[in-house]
C-alpha cells in the first residue's frame, strides 16, 4: 500500500472503500469474533505497530495525545460549517491551479492534508465527543487510500489538482467486487459501474449518505480534502463507536475495507504520525 501513482485522471490501483474482503496477517492483528452476536467485526485486538513492546506503544500514544502544532491548521474556511445540509456534488475546477504552500507535518504529510485532518478532528470533537477520533487516525486512512491526495497535489482549498478515482468496479480487476452504477455518473463520472472517488476513496452511494461539508462552502464534494476527511470521520464514528477503544477502532476501520491487513496498515501509519517515527516494513502487510 502507498504505491499510488498519479494518472490522468488520477486512479488508485487498489481495493476501494467497503469493497473487498482480505486476509488476516499472522502476528500483526488478531481478532476474536463476539460470541453469540453474529457480529463479524472484532471484539478484541492485539495490535502490532512499530515498536512492539507495550512501553513503546504507551510512549507513542502519550506523544499522540499532545495537541498538533497550530502551524498546520491553516485554512480559515475549514473552520466554518453551514447550518443547512450541504449540496452533494463534485465541483468542476479550472486547470492550472497551484498546490497549497503550507509547511509539511509529521513524516512529511502535506500541510494542506494535515489542516484537513485537524479540522475534521476539531469539528467531530464538538459534534460527537463520544467518538474521540484523533487527526492522526484520519491521516492513517488518507495515507493508505491516496497518499494524502498523491503527496499533497491539492490547492489551498483542499481540491486535488487532478481528480482522484479508484478502479472501475466492473469485475475486470481481480479481487474487486462488481458494483453497478448508483449515481448516474454524477460523482464518479461513469455510467454502468461505480468507482471510488476522492482522496478518502468513498463509493458514490456511501458518499450520498455520509457526505459532509468540511470547509463551509455549502457543498459536500468527495474530491475536496476538507469535505472527504470530515466525511471519513463521521463514517468511522457512526453508530456511537469510540475510537479510544482499540476494538471499536478496529471495527470502524473494517468498514472502510474488510481486511485485517488494511487495519494493520492504517493503525501503523496512524501510530507513526502520532509519534513521528516511521513504520517498519513488517508493520505494513500487503493489502
PDB file of C-alpha atoms in Angstrom:
ATOM      1  CA  UNK A   1       0.000   0.000   0.000  1.00  0.00           C
ATOM      2  CA  UNK A   2       1.120   3.558  -0.558  1.00  0.00           C
ATOM      3  CA  UNK A   3       2.285   2.770  -4.072  1.00  0.00           C
ATOM      4  CA  UNK A   4      -0.200   5.129  -5.687  1.00  0.00           C
ATOM      5  CA  UNK A   5       0.859   6.837  -8.866  1.00  0.00           C
ATOM      6  CA  UNK A   6      -0.686   9.881 -10.446  1.00  0.00           C
ATOM      7  CA  UNK A   7      -2.512   9.146 -13.666  1.00  0.00           C
ATOM      8  CA  UNK A   8      -4.726  11.248 -15.871  1.00  0.00           C
ATOM      9  CA  UNK A   9      -7.238  11.230 -14.348  1.00  0.00           C
ATOM     10  CA  UNK A  10      -5.591  10.003 -11.164  1.00  0.00           C
ATOM     11  CA  UNK A  11      -6.603   6.412 -10.435  1.00  0.00           C
ATOM     12  CA  UNK A  12      -5.892   4.372  -7.349  1.00  0.00           C
ATOM     13  CA  UNK A  13      -4.982   0.803  -8.258  1.00  0.00           C
ATOM     14  CA  UNK A  14      -6.228  -0.836  -5.108  1.00  0.00           C
ATOM     15  CA  UNK A  15      -9.359  -2.020  -3.380  1.00  0.00           C
ATOM     16  CA  UNK A  16     -11.868   0.788  -2.959  1.00  0.00           C
ATOM     17  CA  UNK A  17     -13.768   1.698   0.155  1.00  0.00           C
ATOM     18  CA  UNK A  18     -16.069  -1.018   1.533  1.00  0.00           C
ATOM     19  CA  UNK A  19     -15.271  -3.136  -1.483  1.00  0.00           C
ATOM     20  CA  UNK A  20     -13.127  -6.091  -0.549  1.00  0.00           C
ATOM     21  CA  UNK A  21     -12.582  -8.865   1.959  1.00  0.00           C
ATOM     22  CA  UNK A  22      -8.926  -9.516   2.800  1.00  0.00           C
ATOM     23  CA  UNK A  23      -6.770 -11.981   4.712  1.00  0.00           C
ATOM     24  CA  UNK A  24      -5.718 -11.727   8.348  1.00  0.00           C
ATOM     25  CA  UNK A  25      -1.918 -11.322   8.570  1.00  0.00           C
ATOM     26  CA  UNK A  26      -0.494 -13.688  11.184  1.00  0.00           C
ATOM     27  CA  UNK A  27       1.326 -11.934  14.023  1.00  0.00           C
ATOM     28  CA  UNK A  28       0.072  -8.469  13.101  1.00  0.00           C
ATOM     29  CA  UNK A  29      -3.507  -8.162  14.212  1.00  0.00           C
ATOM     30  CA  UNK A  30      -5.548 -10.863  15.935  1.00  0.00           C
ATOM     31  CA  UNK A  31      -9.324 -10.664  16.221  1.00  0.00           C
ATOM     32  CA  UNK A  32     -11.838 -12.769  18.085  1.00  0.00           C
ATOM     33  CA  UNK A  33     -15.472 -12.501  16.959  1.00  0.00           C
ATOM     34  CA  UNK A  34     -18.090 -11.747  19.579  1.00  0.00           C
ATOM     35  CA  UNK A  35     -19.753 -14.943  20.731  1.00  0.00           C
ATOM     36  CA  UNK A  36     -23.450 -15.229  20.082  1.00  0.00           C
ATOM     37  CA  UNK A  37     -23.835 -11.790  18.494  1.00  0.00           C
ATOM     38  CA  UNK A  38     -23.267 -12.643  14.857  1.00  0.00           C
ATOM     39  CA  UNK A  39     -21.075  -9.548  14.633  1.00  0.00           C
ATOM     40  CA  UNK A  40     -18.167 -10.363  12.276  1.00  0.00           C
ATOM     41  CA  UNK A  41     -16.045  -7.455  13.454  1.00  0.00           C
ATOM     42  CA  UNK A  42     -13.511  -7.502  16.230  1.00  0.00           C
ATOM     43  CA  UNK A  43     -14.268  -7.727  19.937  1.00  0.00           C
ATOM     44  CA  UNK A  44     -10.626  -7.988  20.986  1.00  0.00           C
ATOM     45  CA  UNK A  45      -7.494  -6.872  19.206  1.00  0.00           C
ATOM     46  CA  UNK A  46      -3.763  -7.361  19.605  1.00  0.00           C
ATOM     47  CA  UNK A  47      -2.066  -4.600  17.665  1.00  0.00           C
ATOM     48  CA  UNK A  48       1.498  -4.830  16.414  1.00  0.00           C
ATOM     49  CA  UNK A  49       2.676  -1.366  15.419  1.00  0.00           C
ATOM     50  CA  UNK A  50       6.213  -0.009  15.063  1.00  0.00           C
ATOM     51  CA  UNK A  51       7.975  -0.878  18.300  1.00  0.00           C
ATOM     52  CA  UNK A  52       6.067  -3.900  19.523  1.00  0.00           C
ATOM     53  CA  UNK A  53       6.609  -3.673  23.265  1.00  0.00           C
ATOM     54  CA  UNK A  54       3.888  -2.182  25.453  1.00  0.00           C
ATOM     55  CA  UNK A  55       6.093   0.543  26.929  1.00  0.00           C
ATOM     56  CA  UNK A  56       6.922   1.805  23.463  1.00  0.00           C
ATOM     57  CA  UNK A  57       3.263   1.864  22.464  1.00  0.00           C
ATOM     58  CA  UNK A  58       2.354   3.775  25.620  1.00  0.00           C
ATOM     59  CA  UNK A  59       5.033   6.354  24.871  1.00  0.00           C
ATOM     60  CA  UNK A  60       3.733   6.757  21.314  1.00  0.00           C
ATOM     61  CA  UNK A  61       0.176   7.315  22.485  1.00  0.00           C
ATOM     62  CA  UNK A  62       1.395   9.830  25.047  1.00  0.00           C
ATOM     63  CA  UNK A  63       3.065  11.820  22.298  1.00  0.00           C
ATOM     64  CA  UNK A  64      -0.074  11.492  20.174  1.00  0.00           C
ATOM     65  CA  UNK A  65      -2.212  12.985  22.899  1.00  0.00           C
ATOM     66  CA  UNK A  66      -0.388  16.310  22.676  1.00  0.00           C
ATOM     67  CA  UNK A  67      -2.074  18.965  20.506  1.00  0.00           C
ATOM     68  CA  UNK A  68      -0.780  19.031  16.948  1.00  0.00           C
ATOM     69  CA  UNK A  69       1.251  22.097  16.045  1.00  0.00           C
ATOM     70  CA  UNK A  70      -1.038  25.006  15.212  1.00  0.00           C
ATOM     71  CA  UNK A  71       1.113  25.972  12.236  1.00  0.00           C
ATOM     72  CA  UNK A  72      -0.503  23.140  10.299  1.00  0.00           C
ATOM     73  CA  UNK A  73      -4.071  24.385  10.819  1.00  0.00           C
ATOM     74  CA  UNK A  74      -4.046  26.998   8.115  1.00  0.00           C
ATOM     75  CA  UNK A  75      -7.316  27.196   6.196  1.00  0.00           C
ATOM     76  CA  UNK A  76      -9.801  29.685   7.636  1.00  0.00           C
ATOM     77  CA  UNK A  77     -12.629  28.349   5.503  1.00  0.00           C
ATOM     78  CA  UNK A  78     -12.192  24.942   7.077  1.00  0.00           C
ATOM     79  CA  UNK A  79     -13.220  26.269  10.486  1.00  0.00           C
ATOM     80  CA  UNK A  80     -16.741  27.035   9.329  1.00  0.00           C
ATOM     81  CA  UNK A  81     -19.685  24.678   8.838  1.00  0.00           C
ATOM     82  CA  UNK A  82     -23.003  25.713   7.294  1.00  0.00           C
ATOM     83  CA  UNK A  83     -26.273  25.248   9.162  1.00  0.00           C
ATOM     84  CA  UNK A  84     -28.147  23.896   6.125  1.00  0.00           C
ATOM     85  CA  UNK A  85     -27.475  20.406   4.725  1.00  0.00           C
ATOM     86  CA  UNK A  86     -24.743  20.618   2.075  1.00  0.00           C
ATOM     87  CA  UNK A  87     -25.302  20.059  -1.615  1.00  0.00           C
ATOM     88  CA  UNK A  88     -23.739  16.743  -2.648  1.00  0.00           C
ATOM     89  CA  UNK A  89     -21.820  17.202  -5.873  1.00  0.00           C
ATOM     90  CA  UNK A  90     -18.383  17.315  -7.471  1.00  0.00           C
ATOM     91  CA  UNK A  91     -17.306  20.828  -8.372  1.00  0.00           C
ATOM     92  CA  UNK A  92     -15.655  21.373 -11.758  1.00  0.00           C
ATOM     93  CA  UNK A  93     -12.481  23.400 -11.287  1.00  0.00           C
ATOM     94  CA  UNK A  94     -10.130  25.079 -13.762  1.00  0.00           C
ATOM     95  CA  UNK A  95      -6.775  23.676 -14.756  1.00  0.00           C
ATOM     96  CA  UNK A  96      -3.569  25.425 -13.793  1.00  0.00           C
ATOM     97  CA  UNK A  97      -4.280  25.681 -10.069  1.00  0.00           C
ATOM     98  CA  UNK A  98      -1.211  25.684  -7.834  1.00  0.00           C
ATOM     99  CA  UNK A  99      -0.541  23.300  -4.925  1.00  0.00           C
ATOM    100  CA  UNK A 100      -1.030  24.692  -1.443  1.00  0.00           C
ATOM    101  CA  UNK A 101       2.081  26.255   0.063  1.00  0.00           C
ATOM    102  CA  UNK A 102       1.772  25.009   3.641  1.00  0.00           C
ATOM    103  CA  UNK A 103       4.584  23.550   5.765  1.00  0.00           C
ATOM    104  CA  UNK A 104       4.567  19.730   5.983  1.00  0.00           C
ATOM    105  CA  UNK A 105       3.503  17.834   9.071  1.00  0.00           C
ATOM    106  CA  UNK A 106       4.939  14.714  10.761  1.00  0.00           C
ATOM    107  CA  UNK A 107       6.842  12.381   8.427  1.00  0.00           C
ATOM    108  CA  UNK A 108       6.286  14.838   5.596  1.00  0.00           C
ATOM    109  CA  UNK A 109       2.471  14.811   5.492  1.00  0.00           C
ATOM    110  CA  UNK A 110       1.453  17.636   3.132  1.00  0.00           C
ATOM    111  CA  UNK A 111       0.410  20.689   5.126  1.00  0.00           C
ATOM    112  CA  UNK A 112      -2.967  21.019   3.409  1.00  0.00           C
ATOM    113  CA  UNK A 113      -3.771  17.412   4.331  1.00  0.00           C
ATOM    114  CA  UNK A 114      -2.783  17.988   7.967  1.00  0.00           C
ATOM    115  CA  UNK A 115      -5.038  21.062   8.029  1.00  0.00           C
ATOM    116  CA  UNK A 116      -7.919  18.916   6.748  1.00  0.00           C
ATOM    117  CA  UNK A 117      -7.302  16.116   9.246  1.00  0.00           C
ATOM    118  CA  UNK A 118      -7.027  18.504  12.196  1.00  0.00           C
ATOM    119  CA  UNK A 119     -10.079  20.446  11.050  1.00  0.00           C
ATOM    120  CA  UNK A 120     -12.111  17.227  10.987  1.00  0.00           C
ATOM    121  CA  UNK A 121     -10.858  16.293  14.460  1.00  0.00           C
ATOM    122  CA  UNK A 122     -11.961  19.684  15.812  1.00  0.00           C
ATOM    123  CA  UNK A 123     -15.420  19.541  14.230  1.00  0.00           C
ATOM    124  CA  UNK A 124     -16.013  15.971  15.370  1.00  0.00           C
ATOM    125  CA  UNK A 125     -14.814  16.728  18.902  1.00  0.00           C
ATOM    126  CA  UNK A 126     -17.623  19.282  19.137  1.00  0.00           C
ATOM    127  CA  UNK A 127     -20.386  17.353  17.398  1.00  0.00           C
ATOM    128  CA  UNK A 128     -19.533  13.818  18.553  1.00  0.00           C
ATOM    129  CA  UNK A 129     -17.306  13.867  21.659  1.00  0.00           C
ATOM    130  CA  UNK A 130     -18.093  10.210  22.383  1.00  0.00           C
ATOM    131  CA  UNK A 131     -16.118   9.175  19.296  1.00  0.00           C
ATOM    132  CA  UNK A 132     -12.871  10.908  20.225  1.00  0.00           C
ATOM    133  CA  UNK A 133     -11.350  10.413  16.790  1.00  0.00           C
ATOM    134  CA  UNK A 134      -7.800  11.846  16.515  1.00  0.00           C
ATOM    135  CA  UNK A 135      -6.449  13.553  13.427  1.00  0.00           C
ATOM    136  CA  UNK A 136      -3.673  11.001  13.045  1.00  0.00           C
ATOM    137  CA  UNK A 137      -6.159   8.132  12.600  1.00  0.00           C
ATOM    138  CA  UNK A 138      -7.725  10.059   9.716  1.00  0.00           C
ATOM    139  CA  UNK A 139      -4.199  10.622   8.417  1.00  0.00           C
ATOM    140  CA  UNK A 140      -3.649   6.861   8.513  1.00  0.00           C
ATOM    141  CA  UNK A 141      -6.727   6.370   6.318  1.00  0.00           C
ATOM    142  CA  UNK A 142      -5.602   9.156   3.987  1.00  0.00           C
ATOM    143  CA  UNK A 143      -2.124   7.670   3.675  1.00  0.00           C
ATOM    144  CA  UNK A 144      -3.393   4.224   2.707  1.00  0.00           C
ATOM    145  CA  UNK A 145      -6.168   5.443   0.417  1.00  0.00           C
ATOM    146  CA  UNK A 146      -4.371   8.054  -1.679  1.00  0.00           C
ATOM    147  CA  UNK A 147      -1.074   9.021  -0.009  1.00  0.00           C
ATOM    148  CA  UNK A 148      -2.780  12.255   1.061  1.00  0.00           C
ATOM    149  CA  UNK A 149      -4.060  13.156  -2.415  1.00  0.00           C
ATOM    150  CA  UNK A 150      -0.888  11.945  -4.101  1.00  0.00           C
ATOM    151  CA  UNK A 151       1.597  13.753  -1.917  1.00  0.00           C
ATOM    152  CA  UNK A 152      -0.453  16.894  -1.373  1.00  0.00           C
ATOM    153  CA  UNK A 153      -1.200  17.672  -5.007  1.00  0.00           C
ATOM    154  CA  UNK A 154      -4.101  19.879  -3.938  1.00  0.00           C
ATOM    155  CA  UNK A 155      -4.724  23.625  -3.888  1.00  0.00           C
ATOM    156  CA  UNK A 156      -5.080  25.768  -0.770  1.00  0.00           C
ATOM    157  CA  UNK A 157      -8.810  24.990  -0.586  1.00  0.00           C
ATOM    158  CA  UNK A 158      -8.076  21.248  -0.487  1.00  0.00           C
ATOM    159  CA  UNK A 159      -9.128  20.452  -4.049  1.00  0.00           C
ATOM    160  CA  UNK A 160      -6.866  17.919  -5.825  1.00  0.00           C
ATOM    161  CA  UNK A 161      -5.145  19.342  -8.885  1.00  0.00           C
ATOM    162  CA  UNK A 162      -6.329  16.218 -10.717  1.00  0.00           C
ATOM    163  CA  UNK A 163      -9.489  14.334  -9.628  1.00  0.00           C
ATOM    164  CA  UNK A 164      -8.761  11.155  -7.683  1.00  0.00           C
ATOM    165  CA  UNK A 165     -10.552   7.967  -8.781  1.00  0.00           C
ATOM    166  CA  UNK A 166     -10.304   4.304  -7.948  1.00  0.00           C
ATOM    167  CA  UNK A 167     -10.550   1.489 -10.490  1.00  0.00           C
ATOM    168  CA  UNK A 168     -13.836   0.829 -12.254  1.00  0.00           C
ATOM    169  CA  UNK A 169     -15.692  -1.831 -10.249  1.00  0.00           C
ATOM    170  CA  UNK A 170     -16.820  -3.885 -13.227  1.00  0.00           C
ATOM    171  CA  UNK A 171     -15.134  -7.142 -12.235  1.00  0.00           C
ATOM    172  CA  UNK A 172     -12.158  -6.695 -14.534  1.00  0.00           C
ATOM    173  CA  UNK A 173      -9.719  -6.194 -11.651  1.00  0.00           C
ATOM    174  CA  UNK A 174      -9.078  -9.350  -9.635  1.00  0.00           C
ATOM    175  CA  UNK A 175     -10.321  -9.127  -6.059  1.00  0.00           C
ATOM    176  CA  UNK A 176     -12.728  -6.208  -6.524  1.00  0.00           C
ATOM    177  CA  UNK A 177     -16.473  -6.552  -6.257  1.00  0.00           C
ATOM    178  CA  UNK A 178     -18.800  -5.670  -9.100  1.00  0.00           C
ATOM    179  CA  UNK A 179     -20.748  -2.540  -8.156  1.00  0.00           C
ATOM    180  CA  UNK A 180     -23.205  -1.237 -10.709  1.00  0.00           C
ATOM    181  CA  UNK A 181     -23.864   2.453 -11.140  1.00  0.00           C
ATOM    182  CA  UNK A 182     -25.622   4.175  -8.227  1.00  0.00           C
ATOM    183  CA  UNK A 183     -25.134   7.850  -9.080  1.00  0.00           C
ATOM    184  CA  UNK A 184     -25.707   8.117 -12.825  1.00  0.00           C
ATOM    185  CA  UNK A 185     -22.092   9.217 -13.127  1.00  0.00           C
ATOM    186  CA  UNK A 186     -22.737  12.472 -11.265  1.00  0.00           C
ATOM    187  CA  UNK A 187     -19.941  11.862  -8.741  1.00  0.00           C
ATOM    188  CA  UNK A 188     -17.597   9.339 -10.347  1.00  0.00           C
ATOM    189  CA  UNK A 189     -18.024  10.416 -13.986  1.00  0.00           C
ATOM    190  CA  UNK A 190     -19.059   6.929 -15.104  1.00  0.00           C
ATOM    191  CA  UNK A 191     -22.224   5.162 -16.137  1.00  0.00           C
ATOM    192  CA  UNK A 192     -22.738   1.442 -15.891  1.00  0.00           C
ATOM    193  CA  UNK A 193     -20.464   0.837 -12.905  1.00  0.00           C
ATOM    194  CA  UNK A 194     -19.203   2.714  -9.877  1.00  0.00           C
ATOM    195  CA  UNK A 195     -15.676   3.535  -8.741  1.00  0.00           C
ATOM    196  CA  UNK A 196     -14.320   5.049  -5.540  1.00  0.00           C
ATOM    197  CA  UNK A 197     -13.873   8.797  -5.549  1.00  0.00           C
ATOM    198  CA  UNK A 198     -11.693  11.414  -3.908  1.00  0.00           C
ATOM    199  CA  UNK A 199      -8.662  11.318  -1.617  1.00  0.00           C
ATOM    200  CA  UNK A 200     -10.521   9.259   1.018  1.00  0.00           C
ATOM    201  CA  UNK A 201     -11.964   6.890  -1.625  1.00  0.00           C
ATOM    202  CA  UNK A 202     -15.692   6.731  -0.987  1.00  0.00           C
ATOM    203  CA  UNK A 203     -18.141   4.863  -3.178  1.00  0.00           C
ATOM    204  CA  UNK A 204     -20.800   7.202  -4.602  1.00  0.00           C
ATOM    205  CA  UNK A 205     -23.653   5.529  -2.712  1.00  0.00           C
ATOM    206  CA  UNK A 206     -21.798   5.859   0.593  1.00  0.00           C
ATOM    207  CA  UNK A 207     -20.893   9.469  -0.129  1.00  0.00           C
ATOM    208  CA  UNK A 208     -24.525  10.353  -0.817  1.00  0.00           C
ATOM    209  CA  UNK A 209     -25.392   9.076   2.669  1.00  0.00           C
ATOM    210  CA  UNK A 210     -22.498  10.484   4.684  1.00  0.00           C
ATOM    211  CA  UNK A 211     -21.158  13.387   2.590  1.00  0.00           C
ATOM    212  CA  UNK A 212     -20.163  16.351   4.776  1.00  0.00           C
ATOM    213  CA  UNK A 213     -19.056  19.930   4.194  1.00  0.00           C
ATOM    214  CA  UNK A 214     -15.708  20.396   5.895  1.00  0.00           C
ATOM    215  CA  UNK A 215     -14.772  23.817   4.501  1.00  0.00           C
ATOM    216  CA  UNK A 216     -18.027  25.699   4.991  1.00  0.00           C
ATOM    217  CA  UNK A 217     -18.864  26.362   1.333  1.00  0.00           C
ATOM    218  CA  UNK A 218     -22.248  24.601   1.437  1.00  0.00           C
ATOM    219  CA  UNK A 219     -21.077  21.720  -0.765  1.00  0.00           C
ATOM    220  CA  UNK A 220     -20.096  18.147   0.104  1.00  0.00           C
ATOM    221  CA  UNK A 221     -17.555  17.375  -2.628  1.00  0.00           C
ATOM    222  CA  UNK A 222     -15.871  13.944  -2.386  1.00  0.00           C
ATOM    223  CA  UNK A 223     -12.798  15.305  -4.155  1.00  0.00           C
ATOM    224  CA  UNK A 224     -12.192  18.035  -1.575  1.00  0.00           C
ATOM    225  CA  UNK A 225      -9.784  17.095   1.225  1.00  0.00           C
ATOM    226  CA  UNK A 226     -11.696  19.001   3.917  1.00  0.00           C
ATOM    227  CA  UNK A 227     -15.046  17.505   2.905  1.00  0.00           C
ATOM    228  CA  UNK A 228     -13.674  13.999   2.390  1.00  0.00           C
ATOM    229  CA  UNK A 229     -11.817  13.948   5.709  1.00  0.00           C
ATOM    230  CA  UNK A 230     -14.795  15.120   7.755  1.00  0.00           C
ATOM    231  CA  UNK A 231     -16.973  12.569   5.965  1.00  0.00           C
ATOM    232  CA  UNK A 232     -14.473   9.818   6.741  1.00  0.00           C
ATOM    233  CA  UNK A 233     -14.561  10.793  10.402  1.00  0.00           C
ATOM    234  CA  UNK A 234     -18.344  10.724  10.538  1.00  0.00           C
ATOM    235  CA  UNK A 235     -18.366   7.392   8.770  1.00  0.00           C
ATOM    236  CA  UNK A 236     -15.885   5.866  11.217  1.00  0.00           C
ATOM    237  CA  UNK A 237     -17.747   7.278  14.231  1.00  0.00           C
ATOM    238  CA  UNK A 238     -21.209   6.223  13.055  1.00  0.00           C
ATOM    239  CA  UNK A 239     -23.203   4.053  15.443  1.00  0.00           C
ATOM    240  CA  UNK A 240     -21.736   5.513  18.615  1.00  0.00           C
ATOM    241  CA  UNK A 241     -18.286   3.968  18.196  1.00  0.00           C
ATOM    242  CA  UNK A 242     -15.457   5.158  20.438  1.00  0.00           C
ATOM    243  CA  UNK A 243     -12.075   5.461  18.741  1.00  0.00           C
ATOM    244  CA  UNK A 244     -10.309   5.411  22.117  1.00  0.00           C
ATOM    245  CA  UNK A 245     -11.212   1.732  22.360  1.00  0.00           C
ATOM    246  CA  UNK A 246      -8.966  -0.424  20.157  1.00  0.00           C
ATOM    247  CA  UNK A 247     -11.689  -2.969  19.476  1.00  0.00           C
ATOM    248  CA  UNK A 248     -14.178  -0.337  18.346  1.00  0.00           C
ATOM    249  CA  UNK A 249     -11.484   1.435  16.332  1.00  0.00           C
ATOM    250  CA  UNK A 250     -10.764  -1.801  14.501  1.00  0.00           C
ATOM    251  CA  UNK A 251     -14.450  -2.327  13.836  1.00  0.00           C
ATOM    252  CA  UNK A 252     -14.677   1.159  12.357  1.00  0.00           C
ATOM    253  CA  UNK A 253     -11.651   0.724  10.083  1.00  0.00           C
ATOM    254  CA  UNK A 254     -13.032  -2.586   8.825  1.00  0.00           C
ATOM    255  CA  UNK A 255     -15.993  -0.624   7.471  1.00  0.00           C
ATOM    256  CA  UNK A 256     -13.595   1.059   5.107  1.00  0.00           C
ATOM    257  CA  UNK A 257     -12.015  -2.145   3.866  1.00  0.00           C
ATOM    258  CA  UNK A 258     -12.930  -5.535   5.320  1.00  0.00           C
ATOM    259  CA  UNK A 259      -9.320  -6.648   5.606  1.00  0.00           C
ATOM    260  CA  UNK A 260      -7.183  -7.039   8.709  1.00  0.00           C
ATOM    261  CA  UNK A 261      -4.114  -6.238   6.626  1.00  0.00           C
ATOM    262  CA  UNK A 262      -5.772  -2.916   5.812  1.00  0.00           C
ATOM    263  CA  UNK A 263      -6.442  -2.320   9.521  1.00  0.00           C
ATOM    264  CA  UNK A 264      -2.784  -3.066  10.326  1.00  0.00           C
ATOM    265  CA  UNK A 265      -1.603  -0.552   7.719  1.00  0.00           C
ATOM    266  CA  UNK A 266      -3.928   2.205   8.879  1.00  0.00           C
ATOM    267  CA  UNK A 267      -3.033   1.697  12.544  1.00  0.00           C
ATOM    268  CA  UNK A 268       0.682   1.565  11.793  1.00  0.00           C
ATOM    269  CA  UNK A 269       0.595   4.828   9.870  1.00  0.00           C
ATOM    270  CA  UNK A 270      -1.642   6.463  12.487  1.00  0.00           C
ATOM    271  CA  UNK A 271       0.790   5.500  15.260  1.00  0.00           C
ATOM    272  CA  UNK A 272       3.707   6.755  13.213  1.00  0.00           C
ATOM    273  CA  UNK A 273       2.108  10.122  12.507  1.00  0.00           C
ATOM    274  CA  UNK A 274       1.340  10.456  16.200  1.00  0.00           C
ATOM    275  CA  UNK A 275       4.925   9.732  17.246  1.00  0.00           C
ATOM    276  CA  UNK A 276       6.924  10.941  14.253  1.00  0.00           C
ATOM    277  CA  UNK A 277       8.608   7.520  13.948  1.00  0.00           C
ATOM    278  CA  UNK A 278       8.264   5.827  10.559  1.00  0.00           C
ATOM    279  CA  UNK A 279       6.636   2.375  10.498  1.00  0.00           C
ATOM    280  CA  UNK A 280       8.744  -0.716   9.970  1.00  0.00           C
ATOM    281  CA  UNK A 281       8.179  -2.739   6.781  1.00  0.00           C
ATOM    282  CA  UNK A 282       6.816  -5.615   8.860  1.00  0.00           C
ATOM    283  CA  UNK A 283       4.073  -3.349  10.189  1.00  0.00           C
ATOM    284  CA  UNK A 284       2.712  -2.770   6.674  1.00  0.00           C
ATOM    285  CA  UNK A 285       1.428  -6.108   5.318  1.00  0.00           C
ATOM    286  CA  UNK A 286       0.379  -6.342   1.700  1.00  0.00           C
ATOM    287  CA  UNK A 287      -3.290  -5.490   1.248  1.00  0.00           C
TER     288      UNK A 287
END
